[in-house]
Amino acid sequence: METFSTNEIIQADLMETFHRFFGLNIIESVPIQRGWLNLKWKIATNNGTFLLKQYNKQRYKYYNFDDLLRAFSQQKRLHGLGLACPRLLNHEGQVFMESERRERFLVMEFCPGTLVAPGKANVYQLYELGKATGKMHCLLNDGTLRSKNTPKLVLSSRKERLAHWDSVWKQAKEADKKELLADIETQRKATEMVNIEMIDALTPGWAHRDLWADNVLFNNDMLSAILDFDRLDYDYPQLDIARAVMSFAWDKQLKLPLVSAFMAGYREERTMIEGSLTRSLQWLWYMESVWWINVNMDEHSVPIRFAKEMNWLARNYKVLPDLLADM
């Protein structure tokens, strides 16, 4: 008796639903092995190629339904206004659909292009990404979406953060992970320099909030598409800039020509005051360091790069203003 895996059952259900909703004959469906838990397929049909993204039921619990709908509506609007991002398909007016077996999914046009490994982009790609990011931020903050009272990012006080690092250091010591102690101490020393009130120097607004190497496609030197708007929310757009810079322009050190190219492209579309990049990188570190520097970080796989980024930012926290003086 033939048995089927859970993923095969989900795939069969979604392919049948895709055919029924859109009336397209599926020639081939190829799994895309990228992302956490959510399943994706590249679907070749008799009338074009599409990407189907399933929302894993376990991971879906972490999403807010209304926030997702807003994100999808903005992706649709941004595409219509010329931003390089996938066009979403809809069935009976709905882009966020549900199959017979109650699997949530999206269908979008398949954007040709390739991922560029973190730290391996060139100046032309960084310029194009900077320009697209500036355009995206302008459109997201053109008044179509009403501002929220508070940004998504809520930062702990310096006192709380120092206590956090003391706790992590103790956990590593008790677990006999002596090799982690230096990294944790690096984070603590940088935290001692933080002036938490300086977050006011950043301007809140609507942002992508996941702008890193896995969510950007290029065709040679040109930008093909910005992907995955699931985390779009009211926060600090400058953190998008910092995340993109660290993902694409950092490889053991910041590659300043790449940073300069990104900022040149960004400023063609949106004003950014002098010194903003330094503060953006400092607050990116303050936000993300607790995600990646922890007692289990020696067990990380893909996120190990993020831990290295956080250590570099912590070690260079004080010199960033001089390093990026002309940015």
PDB file of C-alpha atoms in Angstrom, residues 1-283:
ATOM      1  CA  MET A   1       0.000   0.000   0.000  1.00  0.00           C
ATOM      2  CA  GLU A   2       1.467   3.325  -1.079  1.00  0.00           C
ATOM      3  CA  THR A   3       1.979   5.906   1.659  1.00  0.00           C
ATOM      4  CA  PHE A   4       2.423   9.641   1.306  1.00  0.00           C
ATOM      5  CA  SER A   5       4.350  12.131   3.406  1.00  0.00           C
ATOM      6  CA  THR A   6       2.637  15.134   4.978  1.00  0.00           C
ATOM      7  CA  ASN A   7       4.304  17.453   2.475  1.00  0.00           C
ATOM      8  CA  GLU A   8       3.120  15.337  -0.447  1.00  0.00           C
ATOM      9  CA  ILE A   9      -0.455  15.441   0.863  1.00  0.00           C
ATOM     10  CA  ILE A  10      -0.241  19.218   1.269  1.00  0.00           C
ATOM     11  CA  GLN A  11       1.219  19.583  -2.213  1.00  0.00           C
ATOM     12  CA  ALA A  12      -1.527  17.480  -3.825  1.00  0.00           C
ATOM     13  CA  ASP A  13      -4.213  19.513  -2.026  1.00  0.00           C
ATOM     14  CA  LEU A  14      -2.700  22.847  -3.042  1.00  0.00           C
ATOM     15  CA  MET A  15      -2.084  21.877  -6.664  1.00  0.00           C
ATOM     16  CA  GLU A  16      -5.691  20.721  -7.015  1.00  0.00           C
ATOM     17  CA  THR A  17      -6.892  23.990  -5.457  1.00  0.00           C
ATOM     18  CA  PHE A  18      -4.606  26.034  -7.712  1.00  0.00           C
ATOM     19  CA  HIS A  19      -6.026  24.328 -10.810  1.00  0.00           C
ATOM     20  CA  ARG A  20      -9.606  24.776  -9.597  1.00  0.00           C
ATOM     21  CA  PHE A  21      -9.212  28.447  -8.626  1.00  0.00           C
ATOM     22  CA  PHE A  22      -7.282  29.632 -11.685  1.00  0.00           C
ATOM     23  CA  GLY A  23      -8.208  27.126 -14.402  1.00  0.00           C
ATOM     24  CA  LEU A  24      -4.573  26.577 -15.336  1.00  0.00           C
ATOM     25  CA  ASN A  25      -3.071  23.219 -16.230  1.00  0.00           C
ATOM     26  CA  ILE A  26       0.008  22.391 -14.190  1.00  0.00           C
ATOM     27  CA  ILE A  27       2.885  21.132 -16.311  1.00  0.00           C
ATOM     28  CA  GLU A  28       5.406  20.886 -13.470  1.00  0.00           C
ATOM     29  CA  SER A  29       5.661  21.849  -9.791  1.00  0.00           C
ATOM     30  CA  VAL A  30       9.126  22.079  -8.252  1.00  0.00           C
ATOM     31  CA  PRO A  31       9.663  22.558  -4.490  1.00  0.00           C
ATOM     32  CA  ILE A  32      11.737  25.585  -3.469  1.00  0.00           C
ATOM     33  CA  GLN A  33      13.829  24.687  -0.445  1.00  0.00           C
ATOM     34  CA  ARG A  34      14.044  28.041   1.272  1.00  0.00           C
ATOM     35  CA  GLY A  35      12.448  29.569   4.348  1.00  0.00           C
ATOM     36  CA  TRP A  36      11.336  28.250   7.715  1.00  0.00           C
ATOM     37  CA  LEU A  37       8.403  25.750   7.758  1.00  0.00           C
ATOM     38  CA  ASN A  38       6.365  27.455   5.019  1.00  0.00           C
ATOM     39  CA  LEU A  39       6.394  25.375   1.811  1.00  0.00           C
ATOM     40  CA  LYS A  40       6.923  26.883  -1.648  1.00  0.00           C
ATOM     41  CA  TRP A  41       6.655  25.577  -5.214  1.00  0.00           C
ATOM     42  CA  LYS A  42       7.566  26.938  -8.619  1.00  0.00           C
ATOM     43  CA  ILE A  43       4.604  26.018 -10.826  1.00  0.00           C
ATOM     44  CA  ALA A  44       4.907  25.895 -14.613  1.00  0.00           C
ATOM     45  CA  THR A  45       1.513  26.047 -16.343  1.00  0.00           C
ATOM     46  CA  ASN A  46       0.031  26.299 -19.808  1.00  0.00           C
ATOM     47  CA  ASN A  47      -0.141  30.079 -19.281  1.00  0.00           C
ATOM     48  CA  GLY A  48       2.878  31.233 -17.326  1.00  0.00           C
ATOM     49  CA  THR A  49       5.019  30.363 -14.321  1.00  0.00           C
ATOM     50  CA  PHE A  50       3.989  31.103 -10.744  1.00  0.00           C
ATOM     51  CA  LEU A  51       5.129  30.673  -7.173  1.00  0.00           C
ATOM     52  CA  LEU A  52       2.805  29.160  -4.586  1.00  0.00           C
ATOM     53  CA  LYS A  53       3.609  29.826  -0.926  1.00  0.00           C
ATOM     54  CA  GLN A  54       1.921  27.753   1.784  1.00  0.00           C
ATOM     55  CA  TYR A  55       1.656  29.082   5.344  1.00  0.00           C
ATOM     56  CA  ASN A  56       2.573  26.328   7.757  1.00  0.00           C
ATOM     57  CA  LYS A  57      -0.177  25.894  10.357  1.00  0.00           C
ATOM     58  CA  GLN A  58       2.316  25.913  13.214  1.00  0.00           C
ATOM     59  CA  ARG A  59       4.104  29.055  12.020  1.00  0.00           C
ATOM     60  CA  TYR A  60       0.818  30.752  11.114  1.00  0.00           C
ATOM     61  CA  LYS A  61       0.026  30.974  14.848  1.00  0.00           C
ATOM     62  CA  TYR A  62       2.745  33.621  15.124  1.00  0.00           C
ATOM     63  CA  TYR A  63       1.146  35.828  12.475  1.00  0.00           C
ATOM     64  CA  ASN A  64      -1.604  38.404  12.929  1.00  0.00           C
ATOM     65  CA  PHE A  65      -4.217  37.875  10.218  1.00  0.00           C
ATOM     66  CA  ASP A  66      -4.991  41.587   9.780  1.00  0.00           C
ATOM     67  CA  ASP A  67      -1.291  42.446   9.619  1.00  0.00           C
ATOM     68  CA  LEU A  68      -0.779  39.859   6.880  1.00  0.00           C
ATOM     69  CA  LEU A  69      -3.710  41.180   4.855  1.00  0.00           C
ATOM     70  CA  ARG A  70      -2.316  44.705   5.133  1.00  0.00           C
ATOM     71  CA  ALA A  71       1.108  43.472   4.020  1.00  0.00           C
ATOM     72  CA  PHE A  72      -0.381  41.695   1.003  1.00  0.00           C
ATOM     73  CA  SER A  73      -2.466  44.734   0.042  1.00  0.00           C
ATOM     74  CA  GLN A  74       0.648  46.908   0.188  1.00  0.00           C
ATOM     75  CA  GLN A  75       2.649  44.453  -1.913  1.00  0.00           C
ATOM     76  CA  LYS A  76      -0.132  44.573  -4.477  1.00  0.00           C
ATOM     77  CA  ARG A  77      -0.154  48.396  -4.387  1.00  0.00           C
ATOM     78  CA  LEU A  78       3.637  48.663  -4.563  1.00  0.00           C
ATOM     79  CA  HIS A  79       3.760  46.375  -7.589  1.00  0.00           C
ATOM     80  CA  GLY A  80       1.099  48.489  -9.272  1.00  0.00           C
ATOM     81  CA  LEU A  81       3.176  51.602  -8.637  1.00  0.00           C
ATOM     82  CA  GLY A  82       6.232  50.093 -10.281  1.00  0.00           C
ATOM     83  CA  LEU A  83       8.251  48.648  -7.405  1.00  0.00           C
ATOM     84  CA  ALA A  84      10.142  45.484  -8.335  1.00  0.00           C
ATOM     85  CA  CYS A  85       8.171  42.920  -6.343  1.00  0.00           C
ATOM     86  CA  PRO A  86       5.962  39.947  -7.335  1.00  0.00           C
ATOM     87  CA  ARG A  87       2.415  40.491  -8.571  1.00  0.00           C
ATOM     88  CA  LEU A  88      -0.076  38.646  -6.347  1.00  0.00           C
ATOM     89  CA  LEU A  89      -2.920  36.676  -7.939  1.00  0.00           C
ATOM     90  CA  ASN A  90      -6.391  36.702  -6.439  1.00  0.00           C
ATOM     91  CA  HIS A  91      -9.384  34.386  -6.483  1.00  0.00           C
ATOM     92  CA  GLU A  92     -12.773  36.048  -6.070  1.00  0.00           C
ATOM     93  CA  GLY A  93     -11.027  39.152  -4.770  1.00  0.00           C
ATOM     94  CA  GLN A  94      -8.911  37.342  -2.176  1.00  0.00           C
ATOM     95  CA  VAL A  95      -5.110  37.044  -2.396  1.00  0.00           C
ATOM     96  CA  PHE A  96      -4.808  35.070   0.861  1.00  0.00           C
ATOM     97  CA  MET A  97      -6.607  31.861  -0.037  1.00  0.00           C
ATOM     98  CA  GLU A  98      -7.545  28.610   1.652  1.00  0.00           C
ATOM     99  CA  SER A  99      -7.576  25.088   0.199  1.00  0.00           C
ATOM    100  CA  GLU A 100     -10.022  22.220   0.705  1.00  0.00           C
ATOM    101  CA  ARG A 101      -7.829  20.957   3.559  1.00  0.00           C
ATOM    102  CA  ARG A 102      -7.673  24.441   5.095  1.00  0.00           C
ATOM    103  CA  GLU A 103      -4.137  25.233   4.010  1.00  0.00           C
ATOM    104  CA  ARG A 104      -3.518  28.980   3.730  1.00  0.00           C
ATOM    105  CA  PHE A 105      -1.556  30.084   0.668  1.00  0.00           C
ATOM    106  CA  LEU A 106      -0.568  32.846  -1.728  1.00  0.00           C
ATOM    107  CA  VAL A 107       0.022  32.647  -5.472  1.00  0.00           C
ATOM    108  CA  MET A 108       2.248  35.178  -7.200  1.00  0.00           C
ATOM    109  CA  GLU A 109       4.070  35.612 -10.462  1.00  0.00           C
ATOM    110  CA  PHE A 110       7.417  33.861 -10.521  1.00  0.00           C
ATOM    111  CA  CYS A 111      10.179  36.470 -10.722  1.00  0.00           C
ATOM    112  CA  PRO A 112      13.283  35.325 -12.598  1.00  0.00           C
ATOM    113  CA  GLY A 113      16.579  36.078 -10.933  1.00  0.00           C
ATOM    114  CA  THR A 114      19.123  34.720  -8.519  1.00  0.00           C
ATOM    115  CA  LEU A 115      20.001  35.210  -4.884  1.00  0.00           C
ATOM    116  CA  VAL A 116      23.342  36.846  -4.150  1.00  0.00           C
ATOM    117  CA  ALA A 117      25.193  35.321  -1.236  1.00  0.00           C
ATOM    118  CA  PRO A 118      25.546  37.600   1.802  1.00  0.00           C
ATOM    119  CA  GLY A 119      28.508  39.914   1.431  1.00  0.00           C
ATOM    120  CA  LYS A 120      29.022  39.047  -2.254  1.00  0.00           C
ATOM    121  CA  ALA A 121      27.045  41.769  -4.055  1.00  0.00           C
ATOM    122  CA  ASN A 122      28.658  44.363  -6.317  1.00  0.00           C
ATOM    123  CA  VAL A 123      28.313  48.163  -6.402  1.00  0.00           C
ATOM    124  CA  TYR A 124      25.772  48.110  -9.241  1.00  0.00           C
ATOM    125  CA  GLN A 125      23.513  45.701  -7.381  1.00  0.00           C
ATOM    126  CA  LEU A 126      23.792  47.735  -4.166  1.00  0.00           C
ATOM    127  CA  TYR A 127      22.933  50.947  -6.014  1.00  0.00           C
ATOM    128  CA  GLU A 128      19.851  49.314  -7.549  1.00  0.00           C
ATOM    129  CA  LEU A 129      18.759  47.887  -4.192  1.00  0.00           C
ATOM    130  CA  GLY A 130      19.283  51.237  -2.464  1.00  0.00           C
ATOM    131  CA  LYS A 131      17.189  53.008  -5.085  1.00  0.00           C
ATOM    132  CA  ALA A 132      14.388  50.425  -4.808  1.00  0.00           C
ATOM    133  CA  THR A 133      14.466  50.587  -0.999  1.00  0.00           C
ATOM    134  CA  GLY A 134      14.165  54.367  -1.080  1.00  0.00           C
ATOM    135  CA  LYS A 135      11.253  54.127  -3.507  1.00  0.00           C
ATOM    136  CA  MET A 136       9.563  51.480  -1.340  1.00  0.00           C
ATOM    137  CA  HIS A 137       9.881  53.629   1.776  1.00  0.00           C
ATOM    138  CA  CYS A 138       8.488  56.672  -0.030  1.00  0.00           C
ATOM    139  CA  LEU A 139       5.465  54.748  -1.286  1.00  0.00           C
ATOM    140  CA  LEU A 140       4.789  53.011   2.034  1.00  0.00           C
ATOM    141  CA  ASN A 141       4.876  56.373   3.815  1.00  0.00           C
ATOM    142  CA  ASP A 142       2.952  58.480   1.295  1.00  0.00           C
ATOM    143  CA  GLY A 143      -0.080  58.753   3.587  1.00  0.00           C
ATOM    144  CA  THR A 144      -1.996  55.776   2.193  1.00  0.00           C
ATOM    145  CA  LEU A 145      -1.383  53.900   5.453  1.00  0.00           C
ATOM    146  CA  ARG A 146      -2.152  55.708   8.687  1.00  0.00           C
ATOM    147  CA  SER A 147       0.660  55.887  11.220  1.00  0.00           C
ATOM    148  CA  LYS A 148       0.381  53.840  14.390  1.00  0.00           C
ATOM    149  CA  ASN A 149       0.871  55.330  17.841  1.00  0.00           C
ATOM    150  CA  THR A 150       4.051  53.358  18.474  1.00  0.00           C
ATOM    151  CA  PRO A 151       6.581  51.555  16.266  1.00  0.00           C
ATOM    152  CA  LYS A 152       6.849  47.768  16.394  1.00  0.00           C
ATOM    153  CA  LEU A 153      10.312  47.937  17.946  1.00  0.00           C
ATOM    154  CA  VAL A 154      10.273  48.314  21.713  1.00  0.00           C
ATOM    155  CA  LEU A 155      13.752  48.483  23.202  1.00  0.00           C
ATOM    156  CA  SER A 156      14.715  47.369  26.675  1.00  0.00           C
ATOM    157  CA  SER A 157      16.598  49.827  28.856  1.00  0.00           C
ATOM    158  CA  ARG A 158      20.378  49.664  29.113  1.00  0.00           C
ATOM    159  CA  LYS A 159      20.040  48.372  32.687  1.00  0.00           C
ATOM    160  CA  GLU A 160      17.714  45.570  31.530  1.00  0.00           C
ATOM    161  CA  ARG A 161      19.993  44.693  28.622  1.00  0.00           C
ATOM    162  CA  LEU A 162      23.076  44.535  30.836  1.00  0.00           C
ATOM    163  CA  ALA A 163      21.202  42.184  33.173  1.00  0.00           C
ATOM    164  CA  HIS A 164      20.308  40.085  30.121  1.00  0.00           C
ATOM    165  CA  TRP A 165      23.962  39.702  29.103  1.00  0.00           C
ATOM    166  CA  ASP A 166      24.922  38.837  32.671  1.00  0.00           C
ATOM    167  CA  SER A 167      22.306  36.083  32.588  1.00  0.00           C
ATOM    168  CA  VAL A 168      23.483  34.733  29.212  1.00  0.00           C
ATOM    169  CA  TRP A 169      27.112  34.767  30.419  1.00  0.00           C
ATOM    170  CA  LYS A 170      26.090  32.776  33.501  1.00  0.00           C
ATOM    171  CA  GLN A 171      24.177  30.247  31.365  1.00  0.00           C
ATOM    172  CA  ALA A 172      27.193  29.738  29.104  1.00  0.00           C
ATOM    173  CA  LYS A 173      29.469  29.318  32.102  1.00  0.00           C
ATOM    174  CA  GLU A 174      27.156  26.740  33.666  1.00  0.00           C
ATOM    175  CA  ALA A 175      26.906  24.877  30.348  1.00  0.00           C
ATOM    176  CA  ASP A 176      30.707  24.812  30.154  1.00  0.00           C
ATOM    177  CA  LYS A 177      30.636  26.713  26.864  1.00  0.00           C
ATOM    178  CA  LYS A 178      33.727  28.772  27.574  1.00  0.00           C
ATOM    179  CA  GLU A 179      34.204  29.501  23.877  1.00  0.00           C
ATOM    180  CA  LEU A 180      31.077  31.718  23.955  1.00  0.00           C
ATOM    181  CA  LEU A 181      32.064  33.882  26.902  1.00  0.00           C
ATOM    182  CA  ALA A 182      34.205  36.320  24.905  1.00  0.00           C
ATOM    183  CA  ASP A 183      31.364  37.050  22.454  1.00  0.00           C
ATOM    184  CA  ILE A 184      28.909  37.629  25.289  1.00  0.00           C
ATOM    185  CA  GLU A 185      31.367  39.940  27.033  1.00  0.00           C
ATOM    186  CA  THR A 186      31.782  41.860  23.763  1.00  0.00           C
ATOM    187  CA  GLN A 187      28.032  42.459  23.684  1.00  0.00           C
ATOM    188  CA  ARG A 188      28.015  43.603  27.286  1.00  0.00           C
ATOM    189  CA  LYS A 189      30.831  46.106  26.760  1.00  0.00           C
ATOM    190  CA  ALA A 190      29.070  47.646  23.771  1.00  0.00           C
ATOM    191  CA  THR A 191      25.821  47.855  25.741  1.00  0.00           C
ATOM    192  CA  GLU A 192      27.587  49.960  28.374  1.00  0.00           C
ATOM    193  CA  MET A 193      28.057  52.649  25.687  1.00  0.00           C
ATOM    194  CA  VAL A 194      24.396  52.784  24.610  1.00  0.00           C
ATOM    195  CA  ASN A 195      22.388  55.959  25.047  1.00  0.00           C
ATOM    196  CA  ILE A 196      18.887  54.533  24.781  1.00  0.00           C
ATOM    197  CA  GLU A 197      17.333  57.990  24.305  1.00  0.00           C
ATOM    198  CA  MET A 198      19.059  58.282  20.932  1.00  0.00           C
ATOM    199  CA  ILE A 199      16.389  56.032  19.407  1.00  0.00           C
ATOM    200  CA  ASP A 200      14.449  59.291  19.067  1.00  0.00           C
ATOM    201  CA  ALA A 201      16.920  60.242  16.336  1.00  0.00           C
ATOM    202  CA  LEU A 202      15.296  57.628  14.087  1.00  0.00           C
ATOM    203  CA  THR A 203      12.021  58.452  12.354  1.00  0.00           C
ATOM    204  CA  PRO A 204       9.237  55.860  12.629  1.00  0.00           C
ATOM    205  CA  GLY A 205       7.323  54.760   9.553  1.00  0.00           C
ATOM    206  CA  TRP A 206       6.147  51.779   7.512  1.00  0.00           C
ATOM    207  CA  ALA A 207       8.912  49.353   6.580  1.00  0.00           C
ATOM    208  CA  HIS A 208       9.555  45.951   4.985  1.00  0.00           C
ATOM    209  CA  ARG A 209      11.291  44.642   8.144  1.00  0.00           C
ATOM    210  CA  ASP A 210      12.994  41.613   6.527  1.00  0.00           C
ATOM    211  CA  LEU A 211      15.233  43.110   3.867  1.00  0.00           C
ATOM    212  CA  TRP A 212      18.141  40.674   3.733  1.00  0.00           C
ATOM    213  CA  ALA A 213      19.892  38.517   1.174  1.00  0.00           C
ATOM    214  CA  ASP A 214      17.292  35.719   1.085  1.00  0.00           C
ATOM    215  CA  ASN A 215      14.549  38.180   0.131  1.00  0.00           C
ATOM    216  CA  VAL A 216      16.137  39.956  -2.834  1.00  0.00           C
ATOM    217  CA  LEU A 217      16.591  38.668  -6.394  1.00  0.00           C
ATOM    218  CA  PHE A 218      18.952  40.074  -9.007  1.00  0.00           C
ATOM    219  CA  ASN A 219      19.301  39.632 -12.762  1.00  0.00           C
ATOM    220  CA  ASN A 220      23.019  40.200 -13.222  1.00  0.00           C
ATOM    221  CA  ASP A 221      23.570  43.794 -12.027  1.00  0.00           C
ATOM    222  CA  MET A 222      19.890  44.713 -12.025  1.00  0.00           C
ATOM    223  CA  LEU A 223      17.384  44.224  -9.232  1.00  0.00           C
ATOM    224  CA  SER A 224      14.731  41.659 -10.153  1.00  0.00           C
ATOM    225  CA  ALA A 225      12.478  41.691  -7.089  1.00  0.00           C
ATOM    226  CA  ILE A 226      12.123  42.403  -3.401  1.00  0.00           C
ATOM    227  CA  LEU A 227      10.356  39.411  -1.838  1.00  0.00           C
ATOM    228  CA  ASP A 228       8.455  38.392   1.301  1.00  0.00           C
ATOM    229  CA  PHE A 229       6.467  41.290   2.704  1.00  0.00           C
ATOM    230  CA  ASP A 230       4.981  39.198   5.535  1.00  0.00           C
ATOM    231  CA  ARG A 231       6.629  41.232   8.305  1.00  0.00           C
ATOM    232  CA  LEU A 232       5.716  44.659   6.871  1.00  0.00           C
ATOM    233  CA  ASP A 233       4.666  46.926   9.735  1.00  0.00           C
ATOM    234  CA  TYR A 234       4.981  50.354  11.312  1.00  0.00           C
ATOM    235  CA  ASP A 235       8.504  50.518  12.694  1.00  0.00           C
ATOM    236  CA  TYR A 236      11.732  52.287  11.678  1.00  0.00           C
ATOM    237  CA  PRO A 237      12.483  52.261   7.924  1.00  0.00           C
ATOM    238  CA  GLN A 238      16.141  52.998   8.752  1.00  0.00           C
ATOM    239  CA  LEU A 239      16.417  49.461  10.130  1.00  0.00           C
ATOM    240  CA  ASP A 240      15.631  48.153   6.619  1.00  0.00           C
ATOM    241  CA  ILE A 241      18.632  50.146   5.416  1.00  0.00           C
ATOM    242  CA  ALA A 242      20.882  48.774   8.153  1.00  0.00           C
ATOM    243  CA  ARG A 243      19.768  45.177   7.577  1.00  0.00           C
ATOM    244  CA  ALA A 244      20.355  45.454   3.816  1.00  0.00           C
ATOM    245  CA  VAL A 245      23.788  47.039   4.339  1.00  0.00           C
ATOM    246  CA  MET A 246      24.906  44.332   6.760  1.00  0.00           C
ATOM    247  CA  SER A 247      23.530  41.530   4.582  1.00  0.00           C
ATOM    248  CA  PHE A 248      25.007  42.712   1.304  1.00  0.00           C
ATOM    249  CA  ALA A 249      28.001  44.924   2.161  1.00  0.00           C
ATOM    250  CA  TRP A 250      29.547  43.140   5.151  1.00  0.00           C
ATOM    251  CA  ASP A 251      32.088  40.344   4.803  1.00  0.00           C
ATOM    252  CA  LYS A 252      34.310  40.363   7.902  1.00  0.00           C
ATOM    253  CA  GLN A 253      34.433  44.135   7.373  1.00  0.00           C
ATOM    254  CA  LEU A 254      32.054  46.678   5.891  1.00  0.00           C
ATOM    255  CA  LYS A 255      32.862  47.174   2.211  1.00  0.00           C
ATOM    256  CA  LEU A 256      32.569  50.959   2.096  1.00  0.00           C
ATOM    257  CA  PRO A 257      32.212  51.288  -1.717  1.00  0.00           C
ATOM    258  CA  LEU A 258      29.172  48.981  -1.515  1.00  0.00           C
ATOM    259  CA  VAL A 259      27.709  50.958   1.380  1.00  0.00           C
ATOM    260  CA  SER A 260      28.262  54.189  -0.546  1.00  0.00           C
ATOM    261  CA  ALA A 261      26.559  52.740  -3.646  1.00  0.00           C
ATOM    262  CA  PHE A 262      23.501  51.673  -1.631  1.00  0.00           C
ATOM    263  CA  MET A 263      23.207  55.079   0.034  1.00  0.00           C
ATOM    264  CA  ALA A 264      23.609  56.901  -3.297  1.00  0.00           C
ATOM    265  CA  GLY A 265      20.734  54.896  -4.757  1.00  0.00           C
ATOM    266  CA  TYR A 266      18.584  55.394  -1.663  1.00  0.00           C
ATOM    267  CA  ARG A 267      19.096  59.168  -1.583  1.00  0.00           C
ATOM    268  CA  GLU A 268      17.967  59.443  -5.209  1.00  0.00           C
ATOM    269  CA  GLU A 269      14.513  58.454  -3.978  1.00  0.00           C
ATOM    270  CA  ARG A 270      14.333  59.575  -0.338  1.00  0.00           C
ATOM    271  CA  THR A 271      16.102  62.052   1.905  1.00  0.00           C
ATOM    272  CA  MET A 272      18.265  60.635   4.671  1.00  0.00           C
ATOM    273  CA  ILE A 273      19.975  63.014   7.053  1.00  0.00           C
ATOM    274  CA  GLU A 274      23.696  62.819   7.750  1.00  0.00           C
ATOM    275  CA  GLY A 275      24.563  60.364  10.510  1.00  0.00           C
ATOM    276  CA  SER A 276      21.412  58.284  10.088  1.00  0.00           C
ATOM    277  CA  LEU A 277      23.253  55.239   8.764  1.00  0.00           C
ATOM    278  CA  THR A 278      25.501  55.058  11.829  1.00  0.00           C
ATOM    279  CA  ARG A 279      22.531  55.241  14.198  1.00  0.00           C
ATOM    280  CA  SER A 280      20.592  52.753  12.083  1.00  0.00           C
ATOM    281  CA  LEU A 281      23.384  50.178  12.314  1.00  0.00           C
ATOM    282  CA  GLN A 282      23.763  50.764  16.045  1.00  0.00           C
ATOM    283  CA  TRP A 283      20.060  50.185  16.645  1.00  0.00           C
TER     284      TRP A 283
END
